[in-house]
Amino acid sequence: MQASLYLVDDDVARGWQPFALTRPAGELRFGAFTQRERAERLTGLRCTGHLAAPHLAGFEEPDAAPVVAPDAVRGPAVLLLVSRVVLDWDVSAALREALERPTSRALLVDGQPVGLLLAGEDVDAPAAAAADPATWPDLAGGQPLDLPGRVLTHVWQLMSGTPDQTARDAEAVAGPGVDEPPPVTHRLGDAALIVEPGVVVEPNVVFDLDEGPVWLRSGSTVRPFSRVVGPTVIDPGSTLLGGPYEAVSIGPVCKVHGEMEETVVLGYSNKAHDGFLGHAYVGRWVNLGAMTTNSDLKNNYGSVRVNLGAGEVDTGEMKIGSFLGDHVKTGIGMLLNTGTVLGAGCNVYGSEMPPKYLPPFTWGGSGRWTAYDADRFIATARTVMGRRDVELSDGMERVLREAWRASESARREAYGS
């Protein structure tokens, strides 16, 4: 019996700004994979859809799962997984065995409900229960299945925990790596260097494997004068243009240059020039102007506070750079303070450092801020995506316009526009 897999954004995941405004949490990257990709690999199932915030209805991206309504959940058997759960790779066999002859039961990590397997008549359980994992053990009945793993709580953990998770992912999925580095390159350290077929590594590249593996996926390119420090993964279609890269996770079809440290880039984004990006998390379709640089450490070495749209919170982390939502653009020479959050669709420029928080779809610089006109934003997004042969679908346009409307009150509160 083939189960249908759905990822569920609970209330915590729906608060993972600045990214939750424009995408479900299951399409956020952690380690070498998005949460959806990891769930698919662990279960052997293709994700049927995300149960996410209603304003994301219509979300669609190449190779991603769509956002569906709870009453659309179908199948002779259904597996709901909380999109914040990170199961250990060694659960795969036990999980697939449970899916072969499914009976209704809850899945737990450290006693916390993270999954719900429904079979037979139980598939018709109330749709409202999907958004409240706390009810899943009572709903399923039967003996819960305890699994090793962890549940992410804060959005910044997607950045701070990525180096360790990248190493785990590479070890579990990618294999032992090559015995010899590509010609005219240098290899330091003993961790795995994984170079898939179709990778281009040009001369004068250093792979530093002292701290973890480097995984170059098929179709990626590393240009000369790059120093790549593990744990690092570079996805298909992405290019390292030169510079030091330490413990980065770069999604598909990106171009990155300059110094980068412990940074995650979701995909289809460009940092093609010099500038430092450290301990940052970057959405899709982001373009950083030349010399854009963020600080990731306070002068007093204290923990960094961030504003995710509902006031400042203490991350407890010493190093937090910037969180840049989907479709963010920065002008040349832009400097970003420690813990800066730029909401989706922001276009910032000028000679002055912007505030540490700007609400989504903000336009301006040097202290003069206004709303980014929705029609102009959509036109620009369509052009940018078209240059990568990706069409802005009607569904995604609706998502972006709804995100613009949903963030209107935040812009008025911030600067009256």
Short mmCIF file of C-alpha atoms in Angstrom, two decimals:
data_model
loop_
_atom_site.label_atom_id
_atom_site.label_comp_id
_atom_site.label_asym_id
_atom_site.label_seq_id
_atom_site.Cartn_x
_atom_site.Cartn_y
_atom_site.Cartn_z
CA MET A 1 0.00 0.00 0.00
CA GLN A 2 1.57 3.29 -1.11
CA ALA A 3 1.17 6.09 1.43
CA SER A 4 0.84 9.75 0.50
CA LEU A 5 3.34 12.09 2.19
CA TYR A 6 2.37 15.57 3.37
CA LEU A 7 4.51 18.06 5.30
CA VAL A 8 2.74 20.13 7.92
CA ASP A 9 3.65 23.68 8.94
CA ASP A 10 2.53 24.06 12.54
CA ASP A 11 2.20 27.43 14.27
CA VAL A 12 5.94 27.56 15.01
CA ALA A 13 6.93 26.93 11.40
CA ARG A 14 4.44 29.54 10.19
CA GLY A 15 6.33 32.09 12.26
CA TRP A 16 9.69 31.43 10.56
CA GLN A 17 10.01 34.87 9.03
CA PRO A 18 11.17 36.40 6.79
CA PHE A 19 10.76 33.20 4.75
CA ALA A 20 7.36 31.86 5.83
CA LEU A 21 5.62 34.76 4.09
CA THR A 22 6.45 33.37 0.65
CA ARG A 23 7.16 29.64 1.10
CA PRO A 24 6.27 26.66 3.28
CA ALA A 25 8.88 25.61 5.83
CA GLY A 26 9.34 22.29 4.07
CA GLU A 27 10.94 24.15 1.16
CA LEU A 28 13.60 25.69 3.41
CA ARG A 29 17.11 24.30 3.24
CA PHE A 30 18.86 22.68 6.19
CA GLY A 31 22.20 21.00 5.64
CA ALA A 32 22.43 19.61 2.12
CA PHE A 33 18.69 19.35 1.47
CA THR A 34 15.41 21.10 1.89
CA GLN A 35 13.24 19.60 4.59
CA ARG A 36 11.02 18.14 1.87
CA GLU A 37 13.93 16.53 0.04
CA ARG A 38 15.14 14.93 3.26
CA ALA A 39 11.68 13.59 4.09
CA GLU A 40 11.34 12.13 0.61
CA ARG A 41 14.70 10.38 0.83
CA LEU A 42 13.95 8.99 4.29
CA THR A 43 10.51 7.66 3.43
CA GLY A 44 11.00 6.74 -0.22
CA LEU A 45 7.83 8.74 -0.98
CA ARG A 46 7.31 11.72 -3.22
CA CYS A 47 5.77 14.58 -1.22
CA THR A 48 2.20 15.16 -2.37
CA GLY A 49 1.89 18.60 -0.79
CA HIS A 50 2.47 21.03 2.04
CA LEU A 51 -0.22 21.85 4.60
CA ALA A 52 0.78 25.44 5.22
CA ALA A 53 -0.64 28.91 5.84
CA PRO A 54 -3.70 29.68 3.66
CA HIS A 55 -2.03 32.66 1.98
CA LEU A 56 0.48 30.26 0.40
CA ALA A 57 -2.19 28.53 -1.68
CA GLY A 58 -0.83 28.48 -5.22
CA PHE A 59 2.81 28.10 -4.19
CA GLU A 60 4.78 26.20 -6.79
CA GLU A 61 8.43 25.93 -7.77
CA PRO A 62 10.40 23.57 -10.00
CA ASP A 63 10.78 20.21 -8.22
CA ALA A 64 8.93 21.50 -5.13
CA ALA A 65 5.65 20.23 -3.70
CA PRO A 66 2.57 22.46 -3.91
CA VAL A 67 0.66 23.89 -0.99
CA VAL A 68 -2.68 22.07 -0.64
CA ALA A 69 -5.75 22.52 1.51
CA PRO A 70 -6.20 20.11 4.46
CA ASP A 71 -9.42 18.74 2.99
CA ALA A 72 -7.45 17.69 -0.12
CA VAL A 73 -5.51 15.04 1.83
CA ARG A 74 -6.12 11.74 0.06
CA GLY A 75 -4.83 8.19 -0.13
CA PRO A 76 -5.38 4.68 1.19
CA ALA A 77 -2.68 5.66 3.69
CA VAL A 78 -1.38 9.10 4.65
CA LEU A 79 1.81 10.16 6.40
CA LEU A 80 1.86 13.64 7.92
CA LEU A 81 5.25 14.94 9.02
CA VAL A 82 5.94 18.18 10.86
CA SER A 83 8.10 20.25 8.51
CA ARG A 84 10.46 21.18 11.38
CA VAL A 85 11.51 17.62 12.21
CA VAL A 86 14.97 16.39 11.25
CA LEU A 87 15.02 12.61 11.53
CA ASP A 88 18.30 10.74 11.76
CA TRP A 89 19.25 8.95 8.57
CA ASP A 90 19.34 5.57 10.27
CA VAL A 91 15.55 5.66 10.80
CA SER A 92 14.96 5.15 7.09
CA ALA A 93 14.66 1.35 7.23
CA ALA A 94 12.30 1.37 10.23
CA LEU A 95 10.18 4.12 8.72
CA ARG A 96 9.87 2.39 5.37
CA GLU A 97 8.97 -0.87 7.08
CA ALA A 98 6.16 0.90 8.92
CA LEU A 99 4.94 2.33 5.62
CA GLU A 100 4.84 -1.06 3.87
CA ARG A 101 1.96 -2.28 6.04
CA PRO A 102 0.67 0.96 7.55
CA THR A 103 -1.47 1.06 10.64
CA SER A 104 -2.59 4.28 12.26
CA ARG A 105 0.00 5.49 14.75
CA ALA A 106 1.84 8.62 15.83
CA LEU A 107 5.56 9.19 15.30
CA LEU A 108 7.51 10.73 18.18
CA VAL A 109 10.92 12.31 18.66
CA ASP A 110 11.91 12.62 22.33
CA GLY A 111 8.24 12.25 23.24
CA GLN A 112 7.14 15.07 20.93
CA PRO A 113 4.64 14.24 18.17
CA VAL A 114 6.27 14.82 14.79
CA GLY A 115 4.30 12.52 12.50
CA LEU A 116 0.95 10.88 11.99
CA LEU A 117 0.45 7.73 9.95
CA LEU A 118 -3.18 7.14 9.04
CA ALA A 119 -4.56 4.08 7.28
CA GLY A 120 -7.97 2.82 6.25
CA GLU A 121 -10.94 4.72 7.65
CA ASP A 122 -8.66 6.85 9.81
CA VAL A 123 -7.55 8.77 6.70
CA ASP A 124 -10.84 10.64 6.99
CA ALA A 125 -9.73 12.17 10.32
CA PRO A 126 -10.77 15.80 10.74
CA ALA A 127 -8.68 18.06 8.52
CA ALA A 128 -8.30 20.60 11.32
CA ALA A 129 -6.18 18.11 13.24
CA ALA A 130 -3.43 18.43 10.63
CA ALA A 131 -2.33 21.80 12.00
CA ASP A 132 -2.16 20.64 15.64
CA PRO A 133 0.42 17.85 16.04
CA ALA A 134 -0.22 17.73 19.78
CA THR A 135 -3.50 15.90 19.03
CA TRP A 136 -1.91 13.23 16.83
CA PRO A 137 -1.25 10.51 19.45
CA ASP A 138 -4.90 10.56 20.55
CA LEU A 139 -6.13 10.73 16.98
CA ALA A 140 -4.11 7.75 15.80
CA GLY A 141 -4.39 5.43 18.77
CA GLY A 142 -2.15 2.39 18.64
CA GLN A 143 1.46 2.19 19.75
CA PRO A 144 3.51 5.29 18.82
CA LEU A 145 6.72 4.80 16.88
CA ASP A 146 9.68 6.45 18.61
CA LEU A 147 12.33 7.75 16.20
CA PRO A 148 15.73 9.39 16.72
CA GLY A 149 16.08 12.95 15.51
CA ARG A 150 15.40 16.49 16.58
CA VAL A 151 12.86 19.22 16.06
CA LEU A 152 14.01 22.69 15.04
CA THR A 153 12.49 25.49 17.09
CA HIS A 154 13.90 28.75 15.71
CA VAL A 155 14.49 29.91 12.15
CA TRP A 156 18.13 30.78 12.87
CA GLN A 157 18.82 27.10 13.61
CA LEU A 158 18.49 26.51 9.88
CA MET A 159 21.71 28.51 9.57
CA SER A 160 23.61 27.64 12.75
CA GLY A 161 22.95 23.91 12.50
CA THR A 162 23.65 23.55 8.79
CA PRO A 163 27.40 22.76 8.89
CA ASP A 164 26.91 19.76 11.18
CA GLN A 165 23.86 18.60 9.24
CA THR A 166 25.70 18.94 5.93
CA ALA A 167 28.38 16.58 7.22
CA ARG A 168 25.70 14.08 8.32
CA ASP A 169 23.89 14.33 4.99
CA ALA A 170 27.06 13.84 2.96
CA GLU A 171 28.09 10.79 4.98
CA ALA A 172 24.65 9.18 4.73
CA VAL A 173 23.83 9.92 1.11
CA ALA A 174 26.87 10.86 -0.96
CA GLY A 175 29.28 8.04 -0.22
CA PRO A 176 33.03 8.00 0.47
CA GLY A 177 34.19 10.51 -2.14
CA VAL A 178 37.09 10.43 -4.58
CA ASP A 179 40.54 9.09 -3.80
CA GLU A 180 42.34 11.88 -5.64
CA PRO A 181 41.37 15.53 -6.04
CA PRO A 182 40.79 16.91 -9.54
CA PRO A 183 43.99 17.81 -11.45
CA VAL A 184 45.84 21.01 -10.53
CA THR A 185 43.95 21.41 -7.25
CA HIS A 186 45.05 20.95 -3.65
CA ARG A 187 43.50 18.78 -0.94
CA LEU A 188 44.04 19.32 2.77
CA GLY A 189 42.62 17.07 5.49
CA ASP A 190 41.06 13.63 5.54
CA ALA A 191 37.30 14.10 5.20
CA ALA A 192 35.52 13.08 2.01
CA LEU A 193 35.79 15.07 -1.19
CA ILE A 194 32.71 14.12 -3.20
CA VAL A 195 32.84 15.14 -6.86
CA GLU A 196 29.85 13.88 -8.81
CA PRO A 197 29.93 13.29 -12.59
CA GLY A 198 29.43 16.50 -14.53
CA VAL A 199 31.25 18.74 -12.05
CA VAL A 200 33.76 21.26 -13.43
CA VAL A 201 36.70 22.12 -11.17
CA GLU A 202 39.13 24.54 -12.76
CA PRO A 203 42.83 24.81 -11.76
CA ASN A 204 44.14 26.46 -8.59
CA VAL A 205 41.42 25.42 -6.16
CA VAL A 206 42.04 24.37 -2.55
CA PHE A 207 39.75 21.90 -0.78
CA ASP A 208 40.20 22.09 2.99
CA LEU A 209 38.70 18.95 4.49
CA ASP A 210 40.03 19.29 8.03
CA GLU A 211 36.61 20.18 9.47
CA GLY A 212 34.34 18.12 7.22
CA PRO A 213 33.47 16.94 3.72
CA VAL A 214 33.02 18.97 0.54
CA TRP A 215 30.23 17.74 -1.73
CA LEU A 216 30.09 19.04 -5.31
CA ARG A 217 26.88 17.91 -6.94
CA SER A 218 26.51 17.20 -10.65
CA GLY A 219 26.47 20.34 -12.78
CA SER A 220 28.25 22.59 -10.28
CA THR A 221 31.39 24.56 -11.12
CA VAL A 222 34.33 25.77 -9.04
CA ARG A 223 36.41 28.54 -10.62
CA PRO A 224 40.11 29.24 -9.93
CA PHE A 225 41.28 30.80 -6.66
CA SER A 226 38.49 29.29 -4.59
CA ARG A 227 39.27 27.88 -1.15
CA VAL A 228 36.45 25.54 -0.20
CA VAL A 229 36.32 24.52 3.47
CA GLY A 230 34.04 21.73 4.65
CA PRO A 231 31.42 20.89 5.60
CA THR A 232 30.19 22.39 2.31
CA VAL A 233 27.72 21.37 -0.38
CA ILE A 234 27.23 23.01 -3.78
CA ASP A 235 24.09 22.11 -5.71
CA PRO A 236 23.64 21.55 -9.46
CA GLY A 237 23.91 24.60 -11.67
CA SER A 238 25.75 26.69 -9.07
CA THR A 239 29.16 28.29 -9.52
CA LEU A 240 31.81 29.35 -7.03
CA LEU A 241 33.43 32.32 -8.76
CA GLY A 242 36.45 32.59 -6.45
CA GLY A 243 37.13 33.39 -2.83
CA PRO A 244 37.11 31.66 0.56
CA TYR A 245 33.99 29.58 1.24
CA GLU A 246 33.71 28.01 4.68
CA ALA A 247 30.93 25.63 5.71
CA VAL A 248 28.41 26.90 3.15
CA SER A 249 25.33 25.25 1.68
CA ILE A 250 24.54 26.64 -1.76
CA GLY A 251 21.30 25.62 -3.44
CA PRO A 252 20.75 25.22 -7.18
CA VAL A 253 21.57 27.75 -9.91
CA CYS A 254 23.50 30.30 -7.83
CA LYS A 255 26.59 32.37 -8.55
CA VAL A 256 28.63 33.32 -5.51
CA HIS A 257 31.89 35.21 -5.12
CA GLY A 258 33.89 36.72 -2.29
CA GLU A 259 34.09 35.61 1.32
CA MET A 260 31.29 33.43 2.66
CA GLU A 261 31.14 31.66 6.00
CA GLU A 262 28.46 29.37 7.47
CA THR A 263 25.85 30.71 5.07
CA VAL A 264 22.88 29.02 3.41
CA VAL A 265 21.53 30.11 0.02
CA LEU A 266 18.24 28.54 -1.02
CA GLY A 267 18.80 28.79 -4.76
CA TYR A 268 18.56 30.92 -7.91
CA SER A 269 20.38 33.77 -6.14
CA ASN A 270 23.46 35.80 -7.00
CA LYS A 271 26.33 37.17 -4.97
CA ALA A 272 28.60 37.57 -7.97
CA HIS A 273 31.02 40.15 -6.56
CA ASP A 274 33.27 40.81 -3.58
CA GLY A 275 31.90 41.36 -0.11
CA PHE A 276 31.52 39.30 3.08
CA LEU A 277 28.44 37.23 3.83
CA GLY A 278 28.72 35.38 7.12
CA HIS A 279 26.27 33.35 9.23
CA ALA A 280 23.48 34.36 6.88
CA TYR A 281 20.40 32.71 5.41
CA VAL A 282 19.44 33.85 1.91
CA GLY A 283 16.16 33.13 0.15
CA ARG A 284 15.50 32.49 -3.53
CA TRP A 285 15.84 35.05 -6.31
CA VAL A 286 18.07 37.32 -4.20
CA ASN A 287 20.64 39.57 -5.89
CA LEU A 288 23.36 41.22 -3.81
CA GLY A 289 25.09 44.21 -5.35
CA ALA A 290 28.87 44.45 -5.49
CA MET A 291 30.56 44.73 -2.08
CA THR A 292 27.37 44.02 -0.13
CA THR A 293 28.67 42.99 3.29
CA ASN A 294 27.09 41.91 6.54
CA SER A 295 28.48 41.98 10.07
CA ASP A 296 27.96 38.74 11.97
CA LEU A 297 29.55 39.57 15.33
CA LYS A 298 28.80 42.34 17.83
CA ASN A 299 31.73 44.39 19.12
CA ASN A 300 31.00 43.23 22.66
CA TYR A 301 30.76 39.56 21.57
CA GLY A 302 27.28 39.38 23.06
CA SER A 303 24.37 37.32 21.81
CA VAL A 304 22.61 38.73 18.76
CA ARG A 305 19.03 39.96 18.85
CA VAL A 306 16.86 39.84 15.72
CA ASN A 307 13.48 41.23 14.75
CA LEU A 308 11.41 38.77 12.76
CA GLY A 309 8.49 41.16 12.49
CA ALA A 310 7.09 40.92 16.00
CA GLY A 311 9.77 42.71 18.02
CA GLU A 312 13.32 41.76 18.91
CA VAL A 313 14.18 38.35 20.31
CA ASP A 314 17.48 37.14 21.73
CA THR A 315 18.85 34.32 19.59
CA GLY A 316 21.40 33.22 22.17
CA GLU A 317 23.87 33.03 19.28
CA MET A 318 27.12 34.97 19.18
CA LYS A 319 27.22 35.00 15.38
CA ILE A 320 24.18 35.96 13.32
CA GLY A 321 24.66 37.86 10.09
CA SER A 322 21.55 38.53 8.03
CA PHE A 323 18.30 36.86 7.01
CA LEU A 324 17.27 37.91 3.50
CA GLY A 325 13.83 36.90 2.28
CA ASP A 326 12.93 35.81 -1.23
CA HIS A 327 13.44 38.37 -4.02
CA VAL A 328 15.56 40.75 -1.90
CA LYS A 329 17.86 43.10 -3.85
CA THR A 330 20.72 45.23 -2.50
CA GLY A 331 22.63 48.04 -4.20
CA ILE A 332 26.39 48.31 -4.50
CA GLY A 333 28.33 48.86 -1.31
CA MET A 334 25.39 47.98 0.96
CA LEU A 335 26.42 47.36 4.58
CA LEU A 336 24.15 45.25 6.80
CA ASN A 337 24.37 45.35 10.58
CA THR A 338 24.66 42.26 12.77
CA GLY A 339 21.32 40.45 12.87
CA THR A 340 19.71 42.33 9.99
CA VAL A 341 16.40 40.98 8.66
CA LEU A 342 15.14 42.13 5.25
CA GLY A 343 11.66 40.90 4.40
CA ALA A 344 10.71 39.35 1.09
CA GLY A 345 10.81 41.68 -1.89
CA CYS A 346 12.90 44.41 -0.26
CA ASN A 347 14.98 46.58 -2.61
CA VAL A 348 17.55 48.59 -0.62
CA TYR A 349 20.34 50.87 -1.77
CA GLY A 350 22.21 54.02 -0.82
CA SER A 351 25.18 54.99 1.30
CA GLU A 352 23.65 54.46 4.77
CA MET A 353 23.22 51.20 6.65
CA PRO A 354 19.52 50.24 6.64
CA PRO A 355 17.62 49.49 9.84
CA LYS A 356 18.13 46.04 11.33
CA TYR A 357 14.58 45.18 10.30
CA LEU A 358 12.70 46.18 7.17
CA PRO A 359 9.21 44.80 6.52
CA PRO A 360 8.55 42.95 3.27
CA PHE A 361 8.37 44.85 -0.02
CA THR A 362 10.23 47.91 1.20
CA TRP A 363 11.91 50.16 -1.36
CA GLY A 364 14.52 52.84 -0.68
CA GLY A 365 17.72 53.79 1.10
CA SER A 366 19.53 56.43 3.14
CA GLY A 367 16.63 56.63 5.59
CA ARG A 368 13.92 57.16 2.97
CA TRP A 369 11.60 54.16 2.80
CA THR A 370 8.40 53.46 0.95
CA ALA A 371 6.40 50.50 -0.27
CA TYR A 372 7.66 48.70 -3.35
CA ASP A 373 4.79 49.05 -5.84
CA ALA A 374 3.25 45.59 -6.25
CA ASP A 375 2.92 45.75 -10.04
CA ARG A 376 6.50 46.91 -10.48
CA PHE A 377 7.75 44.22 -8.15
CA ILE A 378 5.87 41.52 -10.07
CA ALA A 379 7.22 42.81 -13.39
CA THR A 380 10.79 42.72 -12.07
CA ALA A 381 10.33 39.24 -10.58
CA ARG A 382 9.01 37.98 -13.90
CA THR A 383 12.06 39.37 -15.72
CA VAL A 384 14.56 38.03 -13.18
CA MET A 385 13.06 34.56 -13.21
CA GLY A 386 12.82 34.51 -16.99
CA ARG A 387 16.57 35.01 -17.24
CA ARG A 388 16.91 31.60 -15.56
CA ASP A 389 14.26 30.07 -17.80
CA VAL A 390 11.77 29.90 -14.94
CA GLU A 391 8.26 31.22 -15.48
CA LEU A 392 6.44 33.21 -12.80
CA SER A 393 3.29 31.13 -12.74
CA ASP A 394 -0.17 32.51 -12.04
CA GLY A 395 -0.16 30.63 -8.74
CA MET A 396 3.13 32.13 -7.57
CA GLU A 397 2.04 35.59 -8.66
CA ARG A 398 -1.03 35.19 -6.45
CA VAL A 399 1.20 34.10 -3.55
CA LEU A 400 3.45 37.14 -3.97
CA ARG A 401 0.55 39.57 -4.29
CA GLU A 402 -1.08 38.07 -1.22
CA ALA A 403 2.23 38.41 0.64
CA TRP A 404 2.34 42.09 -0.39
CA ARG A 405 -1.17 42.64 0.96
CA ALA A 406 -0.49 40.67 4.15
CA SER A 407 2.55 42.82 4.96
CA GLU A 408 0.91 46.18 4.23
CA SER A 409 0.16 46.92 7.89
CA ALA A 410 3.79 46.19 8.85
CA ARG A 411 5.00 48.77 6.34
CA ARG A 412 2.55 51.38 7.57
CA GLU A 413 3.66 50.79 11.15
CA ALA A 414 7.34 50.99 10.19
CA TYR A 415 7.33 54.09 8.01
CA GLY A 416 3.71 55.10 7.28
CA SER A 417 3.64 53.96 3.65
#
